[in-house]
Amino acid sequence: MAPYVDSDFGVDAPLSPPLHQVTSNGSGTGFMPIPTSPTQGHPGSIEVPASRSSHADVSAYMHNLSMSPSMRDRRPSRNSFGTSLPIPKSKRQSRLSSVTRPNDDDGDAQTRPGLAKIQSTRDLLVSQVQDMSGGKVKAAKDMAFVFDIDGVLVHGDRLIPEGRRALEILNGDNELGIKIPHIFLTNGSGKPEAARVRQLEGILGQPISTDQFIQSHTPMRALAEYYGTVLVVGGEGYRCREVAEQYGFRDIVVPNDIVASDPTIAPYRVFTDEERASSRPRDFTKVNIEAIMVFSDSRDYATDMQIIMDLLRSEDGRLGTVAKDPVSQRIPIYFSQGDMLCPTEHPIPRMSQGAFRIGLEAMYKSLTGVELERVVYGKPELATYKYADEVMASWMDQLHGDERVPRNIYMVGDNPASDIIGGNMYGWNTCLVRTGVFQGGDNDDENPANFGVFKNVLEAVQTAIRKELGKGFNFKWDERVNPIKHDATIASAIEV
């Protein structure tokens, strides 16, 4: 697999991760307060340097800031110079256990005290067929898929029909009966991984594990090692507080807590009794908030932006103060992803977290005269793809007892500015589908998919599998298969 290196962007990697010096639009030297190295007391995470030139000036492309660099000019990525993106060191991206079901292939197999588990007839057939097809089995285990979700498999809560069939094939409904590794890599967010997995299973009708599922904020759980009191923004009903609690953050504040403690901070907000009952007010003039985490899309731009701006301009994250030097005393702000648009059930893609970030950046520069230093996770940032490798290797170990990253990775996505550019830069085979953000011509002009453009995810999956396993590969498991002749048209030679 071709590595993703900073030279791809035409920039040099930062020399050291801790507390880097930055230049803000020629206005002087400031510091972006970021976590110290995990070797200095934080063994549970690793750091991936952000790819960004030494200049933080974004005014030249402010209006399309959330769009990734084109393949033509390789513009530097969105993250502030010198910062590092901590990601979990553990191979498992979630502290949640894998999802298990009674109807899994092995879930209802009988057990005998002191003896091996009884294999089902299908397992025996699959094993024998795979023994007779060593070449294809090897190729199947050396390929894997990475799926975006919204616009590829679903539209909101509505199934894209071809998505279910694609997953059926990868889950073993094919001539080898083999499970082809695949993980889900989405810039979606706002719910705990287990809740999102259950929702997807209900829509897709296919088993999904939290161990193969990455949301945009999943790698951000590594930040819990570095910060005490944090403001967490976004998500329906501020469910991101629950997410942050599961990630191990120790002291979590959400905007509702602040409004409940001082309603004048958001003069245009109508604060309901229900919202007040779920809030946790305290005297925030005596609390130092150490970092801001935008986990998901804001549901109240006006209130969230006001509170974030107050904190960014405060003395070391204490509300009710205004710093004399807002650059040197500014607390760090993290965004879980940078997509400008997101496909939903609405026929035209809706604005996403990237639009919220651009608004904050514009307001901050207008009020302070300097650029806002910030860190962005999610696709197409390098840290997210490094983390995907860890998750893929772990999932391979669960499926096939072989902890490694398959050689041929296929990224299937609908957004050229995140799915495709990120996959291209990381050396994956990229497949662009027409069921989401992309509705263009033969390919995207700025960020073309290197493997091709497809009508839907099923067409992309079948084309990739035929490339690796042969044009005649059959996308259906036949219970009548003869393991001796490996002929699906002949009744089974095994009597059961």
mmCIF file of N, CA, C and O in Angstrom, residues 383-457:
data_model
loop_
_atom_site.group_PDB
_atom_site.id
_atom_site.type_symbol
_atom_site.label_atom_id
_atom_site.label_comp_id
_atom_site.label_asym_id
_atom_site.label_seq_id
_atom_site.Cartn_x
_atom_site.Cartn_y
_atom_site.Cartn_z
ATOM 1 N N ALA A 383 -4.773 11.226 10.113
ATOM 2 C CA ALA A 383 -4.965 10.479 11.354
ATOM 3 C C ALA A 383 -6.120 9.490 11.240
ATOM 4 O O ALA A 383 -6.050 8.378 11.778
ATOM 5 N N THR A 384 -7.176 9.879 10.554
ATOM 6 C CA THR A 384 -8.339 9.002 10.414
ATOM 7 C C THR A 384 -7.989 7.757 9.605
ATOM 8 O O THR A 384 -8.439 6.647 9.920
ATOM 9 N N TYR A 385 -7.156 7.892 8.595
ATOM 10 C CA TYR A 385 -6.787 6.740 7.767
ATOM 11 C C TYR A 385 -5.776 5.843 8.487
ATOM 12 O O TYR A 385 -5.819 4.611 8.348
ATOM 13 N N LYS A 386 -4.874 6.454 9.244
ATOM 14 C CA LYS A 386 -3.979 5.644 10.070
ATOM 15 C C LYS A 386 -4.791 4.815 11.065
ATOM 16 O O LYS A 386 -4.497 3.640 11.311
ATOM 17 N N TYR A 387 -5.791 5.422 11.629
ATOM 18 C CA TYR A 387 -6.639 4.716 12.590
ATOM 19 C C TYR A 387 -7.443 3.617 11.907
ATOM 20 O O TYR A 387 -7.623 2.525 12.455
ATOM 21 N N ALA A 388 -7.906 3.887 10.689
ATOM 22 C CA ALA A 388 -8.640 2.875 9.932
ATOM 23 C C ALA A 388 -7.779 1.637 9.687
ATOM 24 O O ALA A 388 -8.277 0.505 9.710
ATOM 25 N N ASP A 389 -6.486 1.827 9.473
ATOM 26 C CA ASP A 389 -5.575 0.688 9.324
ATOM 27 C C ASP A 389 -5.572 -0.181 10.579
ATOM 28 O O ASP A 389 -5.595 -1.411 10.501
ATOM 29 N N GLU A 390 -5.526 0.469 11.737
ATOM 30 C CA GLU A 390 -5.523 -0.277 12.992
ATOM 31 C C GLU A 390 -6.810 -1.086 13.156
ATOM 32 O O GLU A 390 -6.794 -2.250 13.565
ATOM 33 N N VAL A 391 -7.917 -0.451 12.824
ATOM 34 C CA VAL A 391 -9.209 -1.123 12.959
ATOM 35 C C VAL A 391 -9.331 -2.266 11.949
ATOM 36 O O VAL A 391 -9.820 -3.357 12.278
ATOM 37 N N MET A 392 -8.874 -2.041 10.719
ATOM 38 C CA MET A 392 -8.945 -3.085 9.698
ATOM 39 C C MET A 392 -8.097 -4.293 10.086
ATOM 40 O O MET A 392 -8.531 -5.453 9.935
ATOM 41 N N ALA A 393 -6.888 -4.054 10.596
ATOM 42 C CA ALA A 393 -6.025 -5.169 11.007
ATOM 43 C C ALA A 393 -6.674 -5.976 12.127
ATOM 44 O O ALA A 393 -6.631 -7.210 12.133
ATOM 45 N N SER A 394 -7.302 -5.272 13.070
ATOM 46 C CA SER A 394 -7.976 -5.965 14.166
ATOM 47 C C SER A 394 -9.164 -6.771 13.659
ATOM 48 O O SER A 394 -9.408 -7.901 14.109
ATOM 49 N N TRP A 395 -9.923 -6.228 12.710
ATOM 50 C CA TRP A 395 -11.079 -6.940 12.169
ATOM 51 C C TRP A 395 -10.639 -8.153 11.354
ATOM 52 O O TRP A 395 -11.285 -9.208 11.375
ATOM 53 N N MET A 396 -9.534 -8.030 10.626
ATOM 54 C CA MET A 396 -8.975 -9.180 9.910
ATOM 55 C C MET A 396 -8.626 -10.301 10.881
ATOM 56 O O MET A 396 -8.828 -11.484 10.588
ATOM 57 N N ASP A 397 -8.106 -9.936 12.024
ATOM 58 C CA ASP A 397 -7.753 -10.933 13.031
ATOM 59 C C ASP A 397 -8.994 -11.661 13.530
ATOM 60 O O ASP A 397 -8.978 -12.875 13.737
ATOM 61 N N GLN A 398 -10.098 -10.918 13.711
ATOM 62 C CA GLN A 398 -11.334 -11.543 14.168
ATOM 63 C C GLN A 398 -11.919 -12.476 13.117
ATOM 64 O O GLN A 398 -12.405 -13.565 13.429
ATOM 65 N N LEU A 399 -11.872 -12.076 11.853
ATOM 66 C CA LEU A 399 -12.484 -12.888 10.784
ATOM 67 C C LEU A 399 -11.620 -14.076 10.389
ATOM 68 O O LEU A 399 -12.117 -15.186 10.217
ATOM 69 N N HIS A 400 -10.323 -13.819 10.208
ATOM 70 C CA HIS A 400 -9.462 -14.830 9.595
ATOM 71 C C HIS A 400 -8.222 -15.166 10.407
ATOM 72 O O HIS A 400 -7.341 -15.888 9.917
ATOM 73 N N GLY A 401 -8.126 -14.661 11.648
ATOM 74 C CA GLY A 401 -6.985 -14.984 12.486
ATOM 75 C C GLY A 401 -5.670 -14.492 11.934
ATOM 76 O O GLY A 401 -4.618 -15.101 12.159
ATOM 77 N N ASP A 402 -5.696 -13.378 11.217
ATOM 78 C CA ASP A 402 -4.505 -12.857 10.559
ATOM 79 C C ASP A 402 -4.488 -11.347 10.747
ATOM 80 O O ASP A 402 -5.140 -10.608 10.010
ATOM 81 N N GLU A 403 -3.766 -10.874 11.750
ATOM 82 C CA GLU A 403 -3.796 -9.455 12.100
ATOM 83 C C GLU A 403 -2.883 -8.657 11.177
ATOM 84 O O GLU A 403 -1.692 -8.475 11.425
ATOM 85 N N ARG A 404 -3.441 -8.165 10.115
ATOM 86 C CA ARG A 404 -2.697 -7.368 9.145
ATOM 87 C C ARG A 404 -3.677 -6.547 8.321
ATOM 88 O O ARG A 404 -4.891 -6.781 8.357
ATOM 89 N N VAL A 405 -3.159 -5.613 7.573
ATOM 90 C CA VAL A 405 -3.977 -4.812 6.662
ATOM 91 C C VAL A 405 -3.903 -5.447 5.279
ATOM 92 O O VAL A 405 -2.809 -5.629 4.738
ATOM 93 N N PRO A 406 -5.025 -5.840 4.683
ATOM 94 C CA PRO A 406 -4.991 -6.425 3.341
ATOM 95 C C PRO A 406 -4.331 -5.495 2.328
ATOM 96 O O PRO A 406 -4.341 -4.266 2.493
ATOM 97 N N ARG A 407 -3.772 -6.089 1.293
ATOM 98 C CA ARG A 407 -3.023 -5.307 0.312
ATOM 99 C C ARG A 407 -3.922 -4.410 -0.522
ATOM 100 O O ARG A 407 -3.554 -3.272 -0.837
ATOM 101 N N ASN A 408 -5.096 -4.884 -0.900
ATOM 102 C CA ASN A 408 -5.951 -4.157 -1.833
ATOM 103 C C ASN A 408 -7.176 -3.607 -1.101
ATOM 104 O O ASN A 408 -8.130 -4.334 -0.839
ATOM 105 N N ILE A 409 -7.143 -2.320 -0.780
ATOM 106 C CA ILE A 409 -8.226 -1.668 -0.061
ATOM 107 C C ILE A 409 -9.049 -0.840 -1.043
ATOM 108 O O ILE A 409 -8.501 -0.060 -1.827
ATOM 109 N N TYR A 410 -10.369 -1.005 -0.982
ATOM 110 C CA TYR A 410 -11.280 -0.245 -1.839
ATOM 111 C C TYR A 410 -12.131 0.676 -0.973
ATOM 112 O O TYR A 410 -12.888 0.210 -0.115
ATOM 113 N N MET A 411 -11.990 1.968 -1.193
ATOM 114 C CA MET A 411 -12.805 2.963 -0.500
ATOM 115 C C MET A 411 -13.997 3.301 -1.379
ATOM 116 O O MET A 411 -13.830 3.706 -2.536
ATOM 117 N N VAL A 412 -15.208 3.144 -0.835
ATOM 118 C CA VAL A 412 -16.421 3.455 -1.586
ATOM 119 C C VAL A 412 -17.082 4.662 -0.924
ATOM 120 O O VAL A 412 -17.499 4.595 0.238
ATOM 121 N N GLY A 413 -17.171 5.756 -1.658
ATOM 122 C CA GLY A 413 -17.737 6.965 -1.097
ATOM 123 C C GLY A 413 -18.487 7.782 -2.122
ATOM 124 O O GLY A 413 -18.416 7.515 -3.328
ATOM 125 N N ASP A 414 -19.209 8.782 -1.639
ATOM 126 C CA ASP A 414 -20.007 9.641 -2.510
ATOM 127 C C ASP A 414 -19.502 11.072 -2.545
ATOM 128 O O ASP A 414 -19.993 11.880 -3.332
ATOM 129 N N ASN A 415 -18.520 11.416 -1.689
ATOM 130 C CA ASN A 415 -18.053 12.789 -1.583
ATOM 131 C C ASN A 415 -16.613 12.892 -2.076
ATOM 132 O O ASN A 415 -15.686 12.447 -1.393
ATOM 133 N N PRO A 416 -16.382 13.489 -3.250
ATOM 134 C CA PRO A 416 -15.011 13.589 -3.765
ATOM 135 C C PRO A 416 -14.079 14.348 -2.836
ATOM 136 O O PRO A 416 -12.887 14.045 -2.761
ATOM 137 N N ALA A 417 -14.621 15.333 -2.093
ATOM 138 C CA ALA A 417 -13.783 16.208 -1.275
ATOM 139 C C ALA A 417 -13.368 15.594 0.052
ATOM 140 O O ALA A 417 -12.575 16.178 0.770
ATOM 141 N N SER A 418 -13.896 14.423 0.395
ATOM 142 C CA SER A 418 -13.449 13.764 1.626
ATOM 143 C C SER A 418 -13.137 12.294 1.361
ATOM 144 O O SER A 418 -12.002 11.847 1.534
ATOM 145 N N ASP A 419 -14.127 11.518 0.921
ATOM 146 C CA ASP A 419 -13.919 10.090 0.690
ATOM 147 C C ASP A 419 -12.831 9.832 -0.349
ATOM 148 O O ASP A 419 -11.927 9.013 -0.132
ATOM 149 N N ILE A 420 -12.920 10.518 -1.475
ATOM 150 C CA ILE A 420 -12.053 10.203 -2.615
ATOM 151 C C ILE A 420 -10.659 10.802 -2.450
ATOM 152 O O ILE A 420 -9.654 10.111 -2.620
ATOM 153 N N ILE A 421 -10.583 12.082 -2.098
ATOM 154 C CA ILE A 421 -9.257 12.686 -1.950
ATOM 155 C C ILE A 421 -8.470 11.992 -0.848
ATOM 156 O O ILE A 421 -7.277 11.722 -0.988
ATOM 157 N N GLY A 422 -9.119 11.654 0.252
ATOM 158 C CA GLY A 422 -8.422 10.982 1.345
ATOM 159 C C GLY A 422 -7.938 9.604 0.946
ATOM 160 O O GLY A 422 -6.797 9.225 1.221
ATOM 161 N N GLY A 423 -8.813 8.816 0.296
ATOM 162 C CA GLY A 423 -8.420 7.491 -0.158
ATOM 163 C C GLY A 423 -7.302 7.534 -1.184
ATOM 164 O O GLY A 423 -6.370 6.719 -1.156
ATOM 165 N N ASN A 424 -7.375 8.493 -2.117
ATOM 166 C CA ASN A 424 -6.317 8.631 -3.124
ATOM 167 C C ASN A 424 -4.972 8.926 -2.471
ATOM 168 O O ASN A 424 -3.946 8.322 -2.802
ATOM 169 N N MET A 425 -4.969 9.861 -1.542
ATOM 170 C CA MET A 425 -3.729 10.250 -0.903
ATOM 171 C C MET A 425 -3.139 9.119 -0.057
ATOM 172 O O MET A 425 -1.921 9.031 0.107
ATOM 173 N N TYR A 426 -4.000 8.258 0.448
ATOM 174 C CA TYR A 426 -3.519 7.176 1.309
ATOM 175 C C TYR A 426 -3.175 5.916 0.525
ATOM 176 O O TYR A 426 -2.757 4.919 1.099
ATOM 177 N N GLY A 427 -3.355 5.934 -0.777
ATOM 178 C CA GLY A 427 -2.969 4.797 -1.597
ATOM 179 C C GLY A 427 -4.029 3.735 -1.748
ATOM 180 O O GLY A 427 -3.738 2.613 -2.181
ATOM 181 N N TRP A 428 -5.287 4.058 -1.403
ATOM 182 C CA TRP A 428 -6.379 3.113 -1.588
ATOM 183 C C TRP A 428 -6.947 3.215 -2.990
ATOM 184 O O TRP A 428 -6.741 4.209 -3.700
ATOM 185 N N ASN A 429 -7.670 2.161 -3.398
ATOM 186 C CA ASN A 429 -8.464 2.209 -4.630
ATOM 187 C C ASN A 429 -9.779 2.916 -4.307
ATOM 188 O O ASN A 429 -10.506 2.480 -3.418
ATOM 189 N N THR A 430 -10.083 3.981 -5.015
ATOM 190 C CA THR A 430 -11.262 4.779 -4.675
ATOM 191 C C THR A 430 -12.380 4.590 -5.687
ATOM 192 O O THR A 430 -12.156 4.620 -6.903
ATOM 193 N N CYS A 431 -13.584 4.389 -5.157
ATOM 194 C CA CYS A 431 -14.787 4.175 -5.961
ATOM 195 C C CYS A 431 -15.793 5.279 -5.616
ATOM 196 O O CYS A 431 -16.201 5.409 -4.454
ATOM 197 N N LEU A 432 -16.182 6.053 -6.595
ATOM 198 C CA LEU A 432 -17.132 7.143 -6.383
ATOM 199 C C LEU A 432 -18.507 6.701 -6.873
ATOM 200 O O LEU A 432 -18.647 6.223 -8.000
ATOM 201 N N VAL A 433 -19.523 6.824 -6.015
ATOM 202 C CA VAL A 433 -20.879 6.413 -6.392
ATOM 203 C C VAL A 433 -21.761 7.637 -6.587
ATOM 204 O O VAL A 433 -21.501 8.715 -6.041
ATOM 205 N N ARG A 434 -22.844 7.451 -7.350
ATOM 206 C CA ARG A 434 -23.718 8.562 -7.721
ATOM 207 C C ARG A 434 -24.970 8.650 -6.851
ATOM 208 O O ARG A 434 -25.958 9.238 -7.267
ATOM 209 N N THR A 435 -24.929 8.066 -5.666
ATOM 210 C CA THR A 435 -26.132 8.035 -4.828
ATOM 211 C C THR A 435 -26.106 9.053 -3.703
ATOM 212 O O THR A 435 -26.964 9.019 -2.822
ATOM 213 N N GLY A 436 -25.107 9.957 -3.700
ATOM 214 C CA GLY A 436 -25.006 10.931 -2.621
ATOM 215 C C GLY A 436 -24.627 12.306 -3.105
ATOM 216 O O GLY A 436 -25.276 12.878 -3.979
ATOM 217 N N VAL A 437 -23.534 12.842 -2.565
ATOM 218 C CA VAL A 437 -23.106 14.201 -2.899
ATOM 219 C C VAL A 437 -22.761 14.329 -4.378
ATOM 220 O O VAL A 437 -23.151 15.288 -5.039
ATOM 221 N N PHE A 438 -22.020 13.368 -4.913
ATOM 222 C CA PHE A 438 -21.587 13.461 -6.314
ATOM 223 C C PHE A 438 -22.729 13.155 -7.267
ATOM 224 O O PHE A 438 -23.355 12.101 -7.188
ATOM 225 N N GLN A 439 -22.985 14.091 -8.152
ATOM 226 C CA GLN A 439 -24.004 13.904 -9.185
ATOM 227 C C GLN A 439 -23.474 14.380 -10.532
ATOM 228 O O GLN A 439 -24.231 14.776 -11.404
ATOM 229 N N GLY A 440 -22.137 14.361 -10.690
ATOM 230 C CA GLY A 440 -21.508 14.977 -11.848
ATOM 231 C C GLY A 440 -21.426 14.088 -13.072
ATOM 232 O O GLY A 440 -22.246 13.198 -13.282
ATOM 233 N N GLY A 441 -20.377 14.324 -13.878
ATOM 234 C CA GLY A 441 -20.226 13.627 -15.143
ATOM 235 C C GLY A 441 -19.489 12.319 -15.005
ATOM 236 O O GLY A 441 -19.775 11.512 -14.116
ATOM 237 N N ASP A 442 -18.486 12.113 -15.886
ATOM 238 C CA ASP A 442 -17.778 10.845 -15.909
ATOM 239 C C ASP A 442 -16.968 10.614 -14.630
ATOM 240 O O ASP A 442 -16.823 9.485 -14.176
ATOM 241 N N ASN A 443 -16.423 11.692 -14.062
ATOM 242 C CA ASN A 443 -15.666 11.613 -12.819
ATOM 243 C C ASN A 443 -15.575 13.026 -12.266
ATOM 244 O O ASN A 443 -15.904 13.991 -12.954
ATOM 245 N N ASP A 444 -15.152 13.157 -11.021
ATOM 246 C CA ASP A 444 -15.004 14.490 -10.451
ATOM 247 C C ASP A 444 -13.757 15.146 -11.018
ATOM 248 O O ASP A 444 -12.690 14.524 -11.112
ATOM 249 N N ASP A 445 -13.867 16.399 -11.424
ATOM 250 C CA ASP A 445 -12.749 17.090 -12.063
ATOM 251 C C ASP A 445 -11.616 17.362 -11.088
ATOM 252 O O ASP A 445 -10.436 17.239 -11.449
ATOM 253 N N GLU A 446 -11.949 17.743 -9.855
ATOM 254 C CA GLU A 446 -10.926 18.130 -8.883
ATOM 255 C C GLU A 446 -10.320 16.928 -8.166
ATOM 256 O O GLU A 446 -9.116 16.870 -7.945
ATOM 257 N N ASN A 447 -11.147 15.983 -7.782
ATOM 258 C CA ASN A 447 -10.705 14.825 -7.001
ATOM 259 C C ASN A 447 -11.234 13.548 -7.640
ATOM 260 O O ASN A 447 -12.160 12.926 -7.124
ATOM 261 N N PRO A 448 -10.677 13.112 -8.739
ATOM 262 C CA PRO A 448 -11.215 11.949 -9.450
ATOM 263 C C PRO A 448 -10.962 10.637 -8.721
ATOM 264 O O PRO A 448 -9.891 10.424 -8.144
ATOM 265 N N ALA A 449 -11.947 9.761 -8.734
ATOM 266 C CA ALA A 449 -11.783 8.424 -8.175
ATOM 267 C C ALA A 449 -10.858 7.620 -9.069
ATOM 268 O O ALA A 449 -11.049 7.580 -10.285
ATOM 269 N N ASN A 450 -9.861 6.951 -8.473
ATOM 270 C CA ASN A 450 -8.865 6.264 -9.305
ATOM 271 C C ASN A 450 -9.322 4.895 -9.786
ATOM 272 O O ASN A 450 -8.752 4.353 -10.733
ATOM 273 N N PHE A 451 -10.330 4.299 -9.137
ATOM 274 C CA PHE A 451 -10.828 3.000 -9.605
ATOM 275 C C PHE A 451 -12.055 3.152 -10.495
ATOM 276 O O PHE A 451 -12.358 2.273 -11.299
ATOM 277 N N GLY A 452 -12.775 4.242 -10.347
ATOM 278 C CA GLY A 452 -13.902 4.467 -11.238
ATOM 279 C C GLY A 452 -15.112 5.064 -10.555
ATOM 280 O O GLY A 452 -15.166 5.197 -9.329
ATOM 281 N N VAL A 453 -16.086 5.440 -11.367
ATOM 282 C CA VAL A 453 -17.362 5.988 -10.900
ATOM 283 C C VAL A 453 -18.442 4.946 -11.180
ATOM 284 O O VAL A 453 -18.479 4.361 -12.271
ATOM 285 N N PHE A 454 -19.335 4.729 -10.206
ATOM 286 C CA PHE A 454 -20.314 3.658 -10.308
ATOM 287 C C PHE A 454 -21.710 4.174 -9.971
ATOM 288 O O PHE A 454 -21.872 5.132 -9.214
ATOM 289 N N LYS A 455 -22.681 3.492 -10.530
ATOM 290 C CA LYS A 455 -24.075 3.882 -10.312
ATOM 291 C C LYS A 455 -24.451 3.760 -8.856
ATOM 292 O O LYS A 455 -25.188 4.591 -8.310
ATOM 293 N N ASN A 456 -23.945 2.728 -8.173
ATOM 294 C CA ASN A 456 -24.270 2.507 -6.767
ATOM 295 C C ASN A 456 -23.202 1.626 -6.135
ATOM 296 O O ASN A 456 -22.275 1.152 -6.805
ATOM 297 N N VAL A 457 -23.330 1.381 -4.839
ATOM 298 C CA VAL A 457 -22.318 0.643 -4.094
ATOM 299 C C VAL A 457 -22.229 -0.812 -4.539
ATOM 300 O O VAL A 457 -21.133 -1.403 -4.555
#
